[in-house]
MMTF fields as JSON, N, C-alpha, C and O atoms, coordinates in Angstrom:
{
  "mmtfVersion": "1.0.0",
  "mmtfProducer": "UNKNOWN",
  "numBonds": 566,
  "numAtoms": 568,
  "numGroups": 142,
  "numChains": 1,
  "numModels": 1,
  "chainsPerModel": [1],
  "groupsPerChain": [142],
  "chainIdList": ["A"],
  "bondAtomList": [4, 2, 8, 6, 12, 10, 16, 14, 20, 18, 24, 22, 28, 26, 32, 30, 36, 34, 40, 38, 44, 42, 52, 50, 56, 54, 60, 58, 64, 62, 68, 66, 72, 70, 76, 74, 80, 78, 84, 82, 88, 86, 92, 90, 96, 94, 100, 98, 104, 102, 108, 106, 112, 110, 116, 114, 120, 118, 124, 122, 128, 126, 132, 130, 136, 134, 140, 138, 144, 142, 148, 146, 152, 150, 156, 154, 160, 158, 164, 162, 168, 166, 172, 170, 176, 174, 180, 178, 184, 182, 188, 186, 192, 190, 196, 194, 200, 198, 204, 202, 208, 206, 212, 210, 216, 214, 220, 218, 224, 222, 228, 226, 232, 230, 236, 234, 240, 238, 244, 242, 248, 246, 252, 250, 256, 254, 260, 258, 264, 262, 268, 266, 272, 270, 276, 274, 280, 278, 284, 282, 288, 286, 292, 290, 296, 294, 300, 298, 304, 302, 308, 306, 312, 310, 316, 314, 320, 318, 324, 322, 328, 326, 332, 330, 336, 334, 340, 338, 344, 342, 348, 346, 352, 350, 356, 354, 360, 358, 364, 362, 368, 366, 372, 370, 376, 374, 380, 378, 384, 382, 388, 386, 392, 390, 396, 394, 400, 398, 404, 402, 408, 406, 412, 410, 416, 414, 420, 418, 424, 422, 428, 426, 432, 430, 436, 434, 440, 438, 444, 442, 448, 446, 452, 450, 456, 454, 460, 458, 464, 462, 468, 466, 472, 470, 476, 474, 480, 478, 484, 482, 488, 486, 492, 490, 496, 494, 500, 498, 504, 502, 508, 506, 512, 510, 516, 514, 520, 518, 524, 522, 528, 526, 532, 530, 536, 534, 540, 538, 544, 542, 548, 546, 552, 550, 556, 554, 560, 558, 564, 562],
  "bondOrderList": [1, 1, 1, 1, 1, 1, 1, 1, 1, 1, 1, 1, 1, 1, 1, 1, 1, 1, 1, 1, 1, 1, 1, 1, 1, 1, 1, 1, 1, 1, 1, 1, 1, 1, 1, 1, 1, 1, 1, 1, 1, 1, 1, 1, 1, 1, 1, 1, 1, 1, 1, 1, 1, 1, 1, 1, 1, 1, 1, 1, 1, 1, 1, 1, 1, 1, 1, 1, 1, 1, 1, 1, 1, 1, 1, 1, 1, 1, 1, 1, 1, 1, 1, 1, 1, 1, 1, 1, 1, 1, 1, 1, 1, 1, 1, 1, 1, 1, 1, 1, 1, 1, 1, 1, 1, 1, 1, 1, 1, 1, 1, 1, 1, 1, 1, 1, 1, 1, 1, 1, 1, 1, 1, 1, 1, 1, 1, 1, 1, 1, 1, 1, 1, 1, 1, 1, 1, 1, 1, 1],
  "groupList": [{"groupName": "VAL", "atomNameList": ["N", "CA", "C", "O"], "elementList": ["N", "C", "C", "O"], "formalChargeList": [0, 0, 0, 0], "bondAtomList": [1, 0, 2, 1, 3, 2], "bondOrderList": [1, 1, 2], "singleLetterCode": "V", "chemCompType": "L-PEPTIDE LINKING"}, {"groupName": "ASN", "atomNameList": ["N", "CA", "C", "O"], "elementList": ["N", "C", "C", "O"], "formalChargeList": [0, 0, 0, 0], "bondAtomList": [1, 0, 2, 1, 3, 2], "bondOrderList": [1, 1, 2], "singleLetterCode": "N", "chemCompType": "L-PEPTIDE LINKING"}, {"groupName": "ALA", "atomNameList": ["N", "CA", "C", "O"], "elementList": ["N", "C", "C", "O"], "formalChargeList": [0, 0, 0, 0], "bondAtomList": [1, 0, 2, 1, 3, 2], "bondOrderList": [1, 1, 2], "singleLetterCode": "A", "chemCompType": "L-PEPTIDE LINKING"}, {"groupName": "GLY", "atomNameList": ["N", "CA", "C", "O"], "elementList": ["N", "C", "C", "O"], "formalChargeList": [0, 0, 0, 0], "bondAtomList": [1, 0, 2, 1, 3, 2], "bondOrderList": [1, 1, 2], "singleLetterCode": "G", "chemCompType": "PEPTIDE LINKING"}, {"groupName": "ILE", "atomNameList": ["N", "CA", "C", "O"], "elementList": ["N", "C", "C", "O"], "formalChargeList": [0, 0, 0, 0], "bondAtomList": [1, 0, 2, 1, 3, 2], "bondOrderList": [1, 1, 2], "singleLetterCode": "I", "chemCompType": "L-PEPTIDE LINKING"}, {"groupName": "SER", "atomNameList": ["N", "CA", "C", "O"], "elementList": ["N", "C", "C", "O"], "formalChargeList": [0, 0, 0, 0], "bondAtomList": [1, 0, 2, 1, 3, 2], "bondOrderList": [1, 1, 2], "singleLetterCode": "S", "chemCompType": "L-PEPTIDE LINKING"}, {"groupName": "THR", "atomNameList": ["N", "CA", "C", "O"], "elementList": ["N", "C", "C", "O"], "formalChargeList": [0, 0, 0, 0], "bondAtomList": [1, 0, 2, 1, 3, 2], "bondOrderList": [1, 1, 2], "singleLetterCode": "T", "chemCompType": "L-PEPTIDE LINKING"}, {"groupName": "ARG", "atomNameList": ["N", "CA", "C", "O"], "elementList": ["N", "C", "C", "O"], "formalChargeList": [0, 0, 0, 0], "bondAtomList": [1, 0, 2, 1, 3, 2], "bondOrderList": [1, 1, 2], "singleLetterCode": "R", "chemCompType": "L-PEPTIDE LINKING"}, {"groupName": "LEU", "atomNameList": ["N", "CA", "C", "O"], "elementList": ["N", "C", "C", "O"], "formalChargeList": [0, 0, 0, 0], "bondAtomList": [1, 0, 2, 1, 3, 2], "bondOrderList": [1, 1, 2], "singleLetterCode": "L", "chemCompType": "L-PEPTIDE LINKING"}, {"groupName": "LYS", "atomNameList": ["N", "CA", "C", "O"], "elementList": ["N", "C", "C", "O"], "formalChargeList": [0, 0, 0, 0], "bondAtomList": [1, 0, 2, 1, 3, 2], "bondOrderList": [1, 1, 2], "singleLetterCode": "K", "chemCompType": "L-PEPTIDE LINKING"}, {"groupName": "TRP", "atomNameList": ["N", "CA", "C", "O"], "elementList": ["N", "C", "C", "O"], "formalChargeList": [0, 0, 0, 0], "bondAtomList": [1, 0, 2, 1, 3, 2], "bondOrderList": [1, 1, 2], "singleLetterCode": "W", "chemCompType": "L-PEPTIDE LINKING"}, {"groupName": "GLN", "atomNameList": ["N", "CA", "C", "O"], "elementList": ["N", "C", "C", "O"], "formalChargeList": [0, 0, 0, 0], "bondAtomList": [1, 0, 2, 1, 3, 2], "bondOrderList": [1, 1, 2], "singleLetterCode": "Q", "chemCompType": "L-PEPTIDE LINKING"}, {"groupName": "MET", "atomNameList": ["N", "CA", "C", "O"], "elementList": ["N", "C", "C", "O"], "formalChargeList": [0, 0, 0, 0], "bondAtomList": [1, 0, 2, 1, 3, 2], "bondOrderList": [1, 1, 2], "singleLetterCode": "M", "chemCompType": "L-PEPTIDE LINKING"}, {"groupName": "PRO", "atomNameList": ["N", "CA", "C", "O"], "elementList": ["N", "C", "C", "O"], "formalChargeList": [0, 0, 0, 0], "bondAtomList": [1, 0, 2, 1, 3, 2], "bondOrderList": [1, 1, 2], "singleLetterCode": "P", "chemCompType": "L-PEPTIDE LINKING"}, {"groupName": "ASP", "atomNameList": ["N", "CA", "C", "O"], "elementList": ["N", "C", "C", "O"], "formalChargeList": [0, 0, 0, 0], "bondAtomList": [1, 0, 2, 1, 3, 2], "bondOrderList": [1, 1, 2], "singleLetterCode": "D", "chemCompType": "L-PEPTIDE LINKING"}, {"groupName": "GLU", "atomNameList": ["N", "CA", "C", "O"], "elementList": ["N", "C", "C", "O"], "formalChargeList": [0, 0, 0, 0], "bondAtomList": [1, 0, 2, 1, 3, 2], "bondOrderList": [1, 1, 2], "singleLetterCode": "E", "chemCompType": "L-PEPTIDE LINKING"}, {"groupName": "TYR", "atomNameList": ["N", "CA", "C", "O"], "elementList": ["N", "C", "C", "O"], "formalChargeList": [0, 0, 0, 0], "bondAtomList": [1, 0, 2, 1, 3, 2], "bondOrderList": [1, 1, 2], "singleLetterCode": "Y", "chemCompType": "L-PEPTIDE LINKING"}, {"groupName": "PHE", "atomNameList": ["N", "CA", "C", "O"], "elementList": ["N", "C", "C", "O"], "formalChargeList": [0, 0, 0, 0], "bondAtomList": [1, 0, 2, 1, 3, 2], "bondOrderList": [1, 1, 2], "singleLetterCode": "F", "chemCompType": "L-PEPTIDE LINKING"}, {"groupName": "HIS", "atomNameList": ["N", "CA", "C", "O"], "elementList": ["N", "C", "C", "O"], "formalChargeList": [0, 0, 0, 0], "bondAtomList": [1, 0, 2, 1, 3, 2], "bondOrderList": [1, 1, 2], "singleLetterCode": "H", "chemCompType": "L-PEPTIDE LINKING"}],
  "groupTypeList": [0, 1, 2, 3, 4, 5, 3, 5, 6, 6, 2, 3, 4, 0, 5, 7, 8, 9, 10, 11, 12, 7, 0, 9, 13, 2, 13, 7, 0, 8, 4, 8, 2, 8, 3, 3, 1, 14, 3, 8, 7, 3, 8, 14, 13, 15, 11, 5, 16, 6, 1, 8, 9, 9, 2, 4, 15, 17, 2, 6, 2, 9, 9, 8, 9, 0, 0, 8, 2, 3, 12, 16, 2, 13, 13, 1, 12, 3, 9, 9, 16, 6, 15, 5, 17, 7, 1, 6, 16, 6, 9, 8, 2, 9, 15, 17, 2, 0, 9, 17, 4, 13, 17, 8, 8, 15, 3, 0, 2, 2, 14, 13, 9, 8, 1, 8, 2, 14, 3, 4, 18, 13, 1, 13, 5, 3, 7, 9, 0, 0, 2, 9, 6, 0, 16, 5, 2, 8, 9, 14, 4, 8],
  "groupIdList": [1, 2, 3, 4, 5, 6, 7, 8, 9, 10, 11, 12, 13, 14, 15, 16, 17, 18, 19, 20, 21, 22, 23, 24, 25, 26, 27, 28, 29, 30, 31, 32, 33, 34, 35, 36, 37, 38, 39, 40, 41, 42, 43, 44, 45, 46, 47, 48, 49, 50, 51, 52, 53, 54, 55, 56, 57, 58, 59, 60, 61, 62, 63, 64, 65, 66, 67, 68, 69, 70, 71, 72, 73, 74, 75, 76, 77, 78, 79, 80, 81, 82, 83, 84, 85, 86, 87, 88, 89, 90, 91, 92, 93, 94, 95, 96, 97, 98, 99, 100, 101, 102, 103, 104, 105, 106, 107, 108, 109, 110, 111, 112, 113, 114, 115, 116, 117, 118, 119, 120, 121, 122, 123, 124, 125, 126, 127, 128, 129, 130, 131, 132, 133, 134, 135, 136, 137, 138, 139, 140, 141, 142],
  "secStructList": [7, 7, 7, 7, 7, 6, 6, 7, 7, 6, 6, 7, 7, 7, 2, 2, 2, 2, 6, 6, 6, 6, 1, 1, 1, 7, 7, 7, 7, 7, 5, 7, 7, 7, 7, 2, 2, 2, 2, 2, 6, 7, 7, 7, 2, 2, 2, 2, 2, 2, 2, 2, 2, 2, 6, 6, 2, 2, 2, 2, 6, 6, 6, 7, 7, 7, 3, 3, 3, 7, 7, 7, 7, 7, 4, 4, 4, 7, 2, 2, 2, 2, 2, 2, 6, 6, 1, 1, 1, 6, 6, 2, 2, 2, 2, 6, 7, 7, 3, 3, 3, 1, 7, 6, 6, 6, 6, 6, 1, 1, 7, 1, 6, 6, 5, 7, 1, 1, 1, 1, 1, 5, 7, 2, 2, 2, 2, 2, 2, 2, 6, 2, 2, 2, 2, 2, 2, 2, 6, 6, 7, 7],
  "xCoordList": [15.2, 15.24, 13.994, 13.114, 14.274, 13.485, 12.884, 13.268, 12.335, 11.804, 11.076, 10.561, 11.011, 10.006, 10.209, 11.078, 8.847, 8.729, 8.492, 7.377, 9.422, 8.969, 7.346, 7.728, 5.149, 4.455, 4.353, 3.857, 5.072, 3.819, 3.33, 3.556, 1.906, 0.436, 0.83, 1.9, 0.024, -0.384, -0.068, 0.338, -0.345, 0.146, 0.845, 0.515, 2.407, 3.23, 4.453, 5.355, 2.267, 3.7, 4.005, 4.811, 3.845, 3.977, 5.331, 6.117, 5.224, 6.943, 7.981, 9.056, 7.419, 8.458, 8.432, 9.576, 8.353, 8.611, 9.495, 10.48, 9.261, 9.757, 10.825, 11.364, 11.6, 12.42, 13.378, 14.586, 12.465, 12.804, 14.016, 15.163, 12.72, 13.027, 14.489, 15.471, 14.63, 16.375, 17.3, 18.406, 17.419, 17.849, 18.554, 17.958, 20.155, 20.671, 20.905, 21.622, 20.756, 19.202, 18.104, 18.109, 16.975, 16.182, 15.332, 15.327, 14.627, 13.429, 12.495, 12.197, 12.184, 11.413, 9.985, 9.367, 10.28, 9.241, 8.103, 7.692, 7.572, 7.727, 6.272, 5.043, 7.333, 5.273, 5.41, 6.42, 4.032, 3.326, 2.935, 2.315, 3.161, 2.989, 2.855, 3.75, 0.543, 1.218, 0.501, -0.038, -0.153, -1.36, -1.829, -2.506, -1.033, -1.416, -1.49, -2.4, -0.712, -1.417, -2.333, -3.035, -2.362, -3.64, -4.891, -5.856, -5.21, -6.33, -5.758, -6.388, -4.541, -4.501, -4.722, -4.554, -4.922, -5.539, -6.863, -7.598, -6.692, -8.26, -8.968, -10.052, -7.91, -7.777, -9.077, -9.592, -9.305, -10.29, -9.537, -8.386, -11.288, -10.246, -10.648, -9.695, -11.313, -10.856, -9.749, -9.143, -9.761, -7.849, -7.142, -6.741, -7.144, -6.612, -6.17, -5.205, -7.757, -7.151, -7.242, -7.636, -7.089, -6.722, -4.896, -3.981, -4.856, -3.042, -2.939, -2.875, -2.932, -2.577, -2.593, -1.732, -3.452, -4.076, -2.837, -2.373, -2.684, -2.463, -0.087, 1.044, -0.502, 1.18, 0.626, 0.86, -0.175, -0.412, -0.085, 0.594, -0.706, -0.657, 1.028, 2.053, 0.549, 2.88, 3.411, 3.799, 3.52, 4.166, 4.656, 5.595, 3.028, 2.593, 3.408, 4.137, 3.09, 3.292, 5.176, 5.953, 5.495, 6.452, 7.79, 8.824, 6.445, 6.802, 7.486, 8.442, 6.891, 6.566, 5.755, 4.669, 6.567, 5.081, 4.902, 5.795, 3.713, 3.102, 2.97, 3.207, 2.74, 2.495, 1.804, 2.493, -0.045, -0.111, -0.38, -1.516, 0.35, -0.091, -1.294, -0.856, -2.247, -3.447, -3.338, -3.408, -3.267, -3.906, -5.35, -6.304, -5.156, -6.731, -6.672, -5.507, -7.62, -7.686, -8.068, -8.125, -8.292, -7.769, -9.515, -10.358, -9.691, -11.515, -11.538, -11.969, -11.279, -11.844, -12.415, -13.103, -11.931, -12.015, -13.945, -14.645, -14.151, -15.68, -16.276, -15.262, -17.08, -17.303, -17.131, -16.414, -18.504, -18.335, -16.775, -16.191, -16.103, -14.31, -13.896, -13.638, -13.91, -12.864, -12.743, -11.789, -14.747, -14.17, -14.265, -13.889, -14.631, -13.942, -12.641, -12.282, -11.915, -10.389, -10.445, -9.423, -10.588, -10.274, -9.983, -9.01, -11.944, -11.762, -11.784, -12.444, -10.567, -10.108, -9.049, -9.493, -8.044, -7.026, -7.612, -6.865, -8.671, -9.827, -10.324, -10.965, -10.011, -11.442, -9.874, -9.76, -8.983, -7.238, -7.078, -7.055, -6.81, -6.171, -7.23, -6.711, -8.451, -9.537, -8.931, -8.507, -8.644, -9.326, -7.584, -7.333, -6.944, -5.556, -5.056, -3.923, -4.937, -4.718, -3.993, -3.539, -3.65, -1.833, -1.927, -2.973, -0.283, -0.561, -1.652, -2.036, -1.685, -2.171, -1.958, -2.142, -1.675, -1.526, -2.691, -2.812, -3.944, -4.424, -4.649, -5.531, -4.027, -2.999, -2.442, -2.4, -1.849, 0.549, 0.775, 1.411, -0.174, 0.002, -0.743, -1.166, -1.186, -1.927, -1.03, -0.164, -1.451, -0.824, 0.493, 1.143, 0.289, 0.843, 0.785, 1.462, -0.257, -1.116, -2.037, -2.305, -2.553, -2.626, -1.825, -2.484, -0.778, -0.577, 0.793, 1.437, 1.566, 1.763, 3.152, 3.643, 3.539, 4.95, 5.147, 6.034, 4.29, 4.998, 4.982, 5.617, 4.408, 4.511, 5.995, 6.977, 5.928, 6.96, 6.263, 6.132, 5.801, 5.568, 4.539, 3.539, 4.634, 3.357, 2.47, 1.553, 2.29, 1.21, 0.725, -0.368, 1.639, 1.063, 2.826, 2.931, 3.785, 4.441, 4.831, 4.775, 5.42, 5.943, 7.916, 8.894, 7.826, 9.811, 9.877, 9.028, 11.334, 12.005, 11.077, 10.887, 10.83, 9.393, 8.591, 8.615, 7.398, 7.027, 7.708, 7.224, 8.371, 8.859, 9.173, 9.016, 9.733, 9.901, 8.376, 8.042, 8.001, 6.4, 5.07, 4.284, 5.979, 5.539, 6.554, 6.415, 7.688, 8.689, 8.078, 8.183, 7.443, 6.666, 5.965, 6.338, 5.133, 3.256, 4.398, 3.863, 5.043, 6.049, 6.338, 5.654, 7.113, 7.578, 6.783, 6.946, 5.367, 4.561, 4.397, 4.578, 4.127, 3.092, 4.063, 3.821, 5.854, 7.002, 6.943, 6.659, 7.315, 7.905, 7.181, 7.617, 6.64, 5.772, 6.77, 7.587, 6.969, 7.362, 8.917, 9.357, 9.399, 11.206, 11.371, 12.502],
  "yCoordList": [20.283, 18.261, 17.366, 17.189, 16.847, 15.903, 14.708, 13.542, 15.034, 13.632, 12.665, 11.822, 12.834, 12.068, 9.633, 8.761, 9.781, 8.1, 7.329, 6.81, 7.084, 6.662, 5.41, 4.24, 5.599, 4.501, 4.636, 4.004, 5.737, 6.271, 6.99, 8.102, 6.554, 7.941, 8.588, 8.349, 9.361, 10.338, 10.124, 11.061, 8.798, 8.581, 8.494, 8.301, 8.822, 8.507, 9.839, 9.93, 11.191, 12.019, 12.547, 13.365, 12.788, 14.365, 13.339, 13.739, 12.397, 10.968, 11.787, 12.331, 11.676, 12.111, 13.348, 12.933, 14.28, 15.942, 16.16, 16.871, 15.526, 15.12, 15.453, 16.511, 14.28, 13.927, 14.938, 15.168, 15.309, 16.817, 17.723, 18.17, 17.571, 20.094, 18.961, 19.627, 17.922, 17.917, 18.185, 18.353, 18.332, 18.972, 20.035, 20.154, 20.923, 21.736, 22.891, 23.619, 23.569, 24.74, 23.582, 22.505, 24.03, 23.811, 24.719, 25.949, 23.842, 23.61, 25.356, 25.946, 25.9, 26.791, 27.234, 28.134, 26.006, 25.771, 24.824, 24.97, 24.035, 23.188, 22.549, 22.612, 21.986, 21.394, 20.631, 19.927, 20.432, 19.444, 18.036, 17.021, 18.152, 16.607, 15.282, 14.438, 15.048, 14.649, 13.889, 14.419, 11.74, 11.803, 10.655, 9.65, 11.518, 9.89, 8.755, 7.959, 8.592, 6.623, 6.544, 5.542, 7.435, 6.823, 7.313, 7.084, 8.316, 7.96, 6.783, 5.742, 6.669, 5.189, 4.117, 3.096, 3.844, 2.35, 2.765, 2.426, 3.315, 3.501, 4.502, 5.034, 4.414, 4.927, 6.05, 6.76, 5.831, 7.161, 8.417, 8.77, 9.012, 10.64, 10.93, 11.43, 10.809, 11.426, 11.815, 12.796, 9.39, 9.746, 11.04, 11.896, 10.775, 11.344, 13.314, 14.071, 13.288, 14.68, 14.712, 15.823, 13.826, 14.389, 14.168, 14.866, 13.081, 13.436, 14.659, 15.442, 14.727, 16.675, 16.673, 15.972, 17.352, 18.406, 18.523, 19.525, 16.979, 17.245, 17.484, 17.543, 17.513, 17.881, 19.558, 19.893, 20.305, 21.517, 22.206, 23.16, 21.479, 22.337, 22.123, 22.802, 20.634, 20.944, 21.976, 22.803, 22.056, 22.316, 24.525, 25.316, 24.359, 25.715, 26.289, 27.278, 25.231, 25.569, 25.454, 25.716, 24.975, 25.746, 26.321, 26.034, 27.362, 28.642, 28.269, 28.889, 27.298, 27.142, 26.857, 26.39, 27.31, 28.595, 27.284, 27.087, 26.441, 25.937, 26.045, 26.995, 25.372, 25.243, 23.894, 22.99, 23.895, 22.565, 21.972, 22.091, 21.244, 20.618, 19.295, 18.338, 19.36, 18.91, 17.061, 16.824, 16.791, 14.938, 15.007, 15.782, 14.203, 13.439, 12.161, 11.763, 11.164, 9.522, 9.802, 10.679, 8.46, 7.846, 8.138, 8.155, 8.286, 8.124, 6.973, 6.609, 6.645, 4.875, 4.22, 3.203, 5.113, 4.944, 5.834, 5.943, 6.225, 6.613, 8.326, 8.995, 8.907, 10.058, 10.581, 11.401, 9.311, 10.355, 10.342, 11.424, 9.25, 9.109, 10.553, 11.521, 10.412, 11.24, 12.789, 13.256, 13.417, 14.385, 14.487, 15.613, 13.741, 13.735, 13.761, 14.342, 12.484, 12.617, 14.143, 13.718, 14.893, 16.255, 16.766, 17.1, 16.673, 18.115, 18.232, 18.702, 17.551, 17.164, 18.238, 18.894, 18.454, 19.551, 20.987, 21.903, 21.183, 22.132, 22.774, 23.824, 22.101, 22.445, 22.826, 24.011, 22.095, 22.17, 23.25, 23.96, 24.436, 24.769, 26.206, 27.2, 26.028, 27.346, 27.609, 28.736, 25.873, 25.64, 27.175, 28.369, 25.785, 27.744, 28.172, 27.748, 29.311, 29.933, 29.562, 29.953, 27.9, 28.554, 28.507, 28.683, 28.166, 28.597, 26.705, 25.659, 27.305, 25.956, 25.6, 26.603, 24.636, 24.405, 23.721, 22.876, 23.698, 22.8, 21.571, 21.004, 20.563, 19.493, 19.667, 20.104, 18.94, 19.227, 18.08, 17.123, 18.298, 16.929, 17.727, 16.894, 18.861, 19.895, 20.285, 21.123, 19.044, 19.369, 17.996, 17.787, 17.405, 16.5, 15.102, 14.114, 15.309, 13.676, 13.278, 14.252, 11.802, 11.4, 11.571, 11.143, 12.028, 13.099, 11.935, 11.97, 10.74, 9.726, 10.823, 11.051, 11.267, 12.163, 12.897, 13.724, 12.49, 13.47, 12.225, 12.235, 11.486, 9.841, 9.08, 9.42, 8.439, 7.954, 6.085, 5.511, 5.016, 3.803, 3.768, 3.979, 3.344, 3.582, 3.954, 3.266, 5.74, 6.521, 7.058, 7.623, 6.953, 7.917, 8.617, 9.468, 8.372, 9.503, 9.703, 9.076, 11.044, 12.399, 11.777, 11.414, 11.849, 11.407, 12.473, 13.319, 12.661, 14.394, 15.816, 17.01, 15.184, 16.741, 17.028, 17.973, 15.773, 15.959, 16.91, 17.818, 16.405, 16.629, 18.952, 19.858, 18.531, 20.077, 20.462, 20.163, 20.66, 20.9, 21.807, 22.748, 19.937, 20.414, 21.714, 22.635, 21.084, 21.796, 23.99, 24.886, 23.889, 25.89, 25.527, 26.145, 24.785, 25.029, 24.517, 23.718, 24.76, 25.11, 26.034, 26.873, 26.407, 27.406, 28.462, 29.398, 28.204, 29.348, 29.339, 30.52, 28.625, 28.951, 29.154, 29.81, 28.585, 29.38, 30.253, 30.701, 30.902, 32.464, 33.906, 35.046, 33.707, 34.784, 34.654, 35.575, 33.36, 32.711, 32.884, 32.983, 32.899, 32.89, 34.198, 34.658],
  "zCoordList": [-4.953, -4.999, -4.934, -4.091, -6.214, -6.398, -5.713, -5.635, -5.466, -3.782, -4.093, -3.358, -5.652, -6.498, -6.628, -6.66, -6.644, -5.724, -7.099, -7.134, -8.472, -9.042, -8.855, -8.898, -8.604, -8.417, -6.558, -5.624, -6.755, -5.245, -5.075, -5.554, -3.881, -3.846, -2.633, -2.073, -2.243, -2.202, -0.294, 0.393, 0.241, 1.259, 2.638, 3.808, 1.65, 2.821, 2.695, 3.528, 1.8, 1.596, 2.42, 1.976, 4.348, 5.117, 6.047, 6.906, 5.648, 5.931, 5.177, 5.431, 4.451, 2.297, 2.984, 2.798, 3.498, 3.634, 4.77, 4.568, 6.274, 7.731, 7.188, 7.514, 5.841, 5.228, 4.382, 4.325, 3.901, 2.793, 4.062, 4.079, 5.056, 5.577, 6.08, 6.409, 6.135, 6.965, 5.804, 6.316, 4.234, 3.202, 4.478, 5.549, 4.156, 4.554, 3.535, 4.222, 2.27, 3.105, 3.381, 2.785, 4.565, 3.844, 2.836, 2.797, 2.044, 1.314, 1.181, 2.22, -0.082, 1.394, -0.638, -1.205, -0.721, -2.262, -2.571, -3.722, -1.976, -2.555, -3.861, -3.877, -4.766, -5.789, -5.516, -5.505, -5.057, -5.14, -6.433, -6.113, -7.045, -8.389, -7.844, -7.795, -7.052, -6.683, -6.178, -5.207, -6.496, -7.031, -8.369, -8.583, -8.954, -10.313, -9.774, -10.003, -9.14, -9.442, -8.138, -8.008, -7.271, -6.62, -7.092, -6.363, -8.796, -9.542, -10.343, -10.155, -11.339, -11.741, -10.712, -11.379, -9.828, -9.169, -8.22, -7.293, -8.767, -7.891, -6.706, -6.467, -6.264, -4.417, -4.402, -5.267, -3.032, -2.502, -3.256, -3.512, -3.512, -4.02, -2.333, -1.735, -1.867, 0.241, 0.963, 1.395, 0.842, 1.081, 0.971, 1.76, -0.859, -1.648, -1.223, -1.118, -1.114, 0.041, 0.672, 1.027, 1.647, 3.034, 2.802, 3.237, 2.059, 2.149, 2.278, 3.226, 1.065, 0.233, 1.157, 1.687, 1.971, 2.432, 4.155, 4.699, 4.534, 5.946, 4.845, 5.326, 3.759, 2.766, 3.719, 4.881, 2.581, 2.928, 4.324, 4.703, 4.758, 5.825, 6.355, 6.4, 6.735, 7.263, 7.029, 7.853, 5.156, 3.713, 4.694, 4.793, 5.146, 5.056, 6.054, 5.986, 7.344, 9.045, 8.998, 9.916, 7.602, 8.193, 6.353, 5.748, 6.393, 5.958, 4.398, 3.93, 3.812, 2.383, 2.023, 2.364, 0.763, -0.218, -1.344, -2.168, -1.302, -2.172, -3.968, -4.714, -4.112, -5.351, -6.071, -6.545, -6.083, -6.532, -7.348, -7.807, -7.795, -9.669, -10.215, -10.854, -10.001, -9.985, -11.39, -12.596, -10.915, -11.824, -12.552, -12.474, -13.065, -13.494, -13.161, -13.178, -12.795, -13.708, -15.211, -16.072, -14.947, -16.541, -16.806, -15.909, -17.802, -18.155, -17.674, -16.58, -18.131, -17.784, -16.649, -16.564, -15.698, -14.169, -13.943, -12.935, -15.202, -14.944, -14.666, -14.467, -14.616, -14.89, -12.872, -12.3, -12.236, -10.694, -10.797, -10.744, -10.932, -10.288, -10.665, -9.95, -11.887, -12.753, -11.652, -11.03, -11.851, -11.685, -10.201, -9.876, -9.114, -7.903, -6.993, -5.968, -8.228, -7.955, -8.967, -9.506, -9.371, -10.081, -8.861, -8.185, -8.785, -7.386, -6.624, -5.697, -6.998, -5.085, -5.677, -6.619, -5.375, -6.264, -6.189, -5.844, -6.438, -7.094, -6.079, -6.114, -5.107, -3.557, -2.633, -2.319, -2.31, -1.77, -2.134, -1.129, -3.924, -4.234, -3.493, -2.986, -3.576, -2.896, -2.033, -1.775, -0.937, 0.715, 0.729, 0.893, 0.411, 0.761, 0.108, 0.337, -1.32, -2.019, -1.357, -0.281, -2.621, -2.882, -4.596, -5.22, -5.347, -6.221, -6.983, -6.459, -8.38, -8.581, -10.142, -10.831, -10.773, -11.54, -11.749, -10.862, -12.809, -12.638, -13.184, -12.539, -14.559, -14.596, -15.645, -16.795, -14.461, -14.968, -15.534, -15.092, -17.275, -17.826, -18.698, -19.499, -19.062, -20.311, -20.844, -20.592, -22.362, -23.343, -24.021, -25.046, -22.731, -23.195, -22.748, -23.031, -21.939, -21.05, -22.539, -23.242, -23.066, -24.471, -26.068, -27.015, -26.306, -26.853, -27.078, -26.03, -28.267, -28.217, -28.096, -26.99, -28.979, -29.715, -28.04, -27.827, -27.087, -26.199, -25.131, -24.077, -25.442, -23.968, -23.983, -24.643, -23.463, -23.354, -23.875, -22.794, -25.123, -24.375, -24.048, -24.734, -22.332, -21.777, -21.63, -21.184, -22.07, -22.982, -22.008, -22.049, -20.695, -18.835, -18.673, -17.789, -19.263, -18.982, -20.077, -21.135, -19.626, -20.379, -21.118, -20.465, -21.892, -22.49, -22.616, -22.336, -23.246, -23.178, -24.043, -23.81, -24.731, -25.104, -24.277, -23.489, -24.485, -23.706, -21.519, -20.844, -21.406, -20.698, -20.256, -19.437, -21.761, -21.879, -22.053, -23.199, -21.798, -21.586, -20.46, -20.352, -19.517, -18.118, -17.399, -16.594, -18.308, -17.562, -17.535, -16.698, -19.078, -19.324, -18.192, -17.195, -18.021, -17.177, -15.457, -14.688, -15.293, -13.849, -14.026, -13.439, -14.618, -14.621, -14.48, -13.697, -15.731, -15.731, -14.326, -14.03, -13.124, -11.886, -11.17, -10.157, -11.437, -10.628, -10.31, -9.199, -11.625, -11.583, -11.289, -11.45, -11.08, -9.801, -8.82, -8.791, -7.673, -6.883, -6.582, -5.437, -7.287, -7.277, -7.745, -7.905]
}
């Protein structure tokens, strides 16, 4: 089930997860690929960390296997911010020992041939690359 909401941030993730757990049959795996909009908006990486941490705690309490997909903030946010933002995901992956994709858009980001005109979202060709990236992390779980 794709529970993504365009433009969303990490702020409402736990309430969205609670809603998704009502689906029957209940999900068994959570691919947590959220936070890109936090980085684009310059939201505090500590708050993103807290929101994502609560989501992982909720998911593991529900016995879901978690795949955490890391996001990067754009370089125009400055080195200190982008490093802090990136480290949010690395820290969570280590803390919870979850399957980790360091950067969801690896091989796609900043490639005009693989993105829509907005330069942020993958086009159909870019989505194929992302799908391969996700599958490589997910195949052992499945």
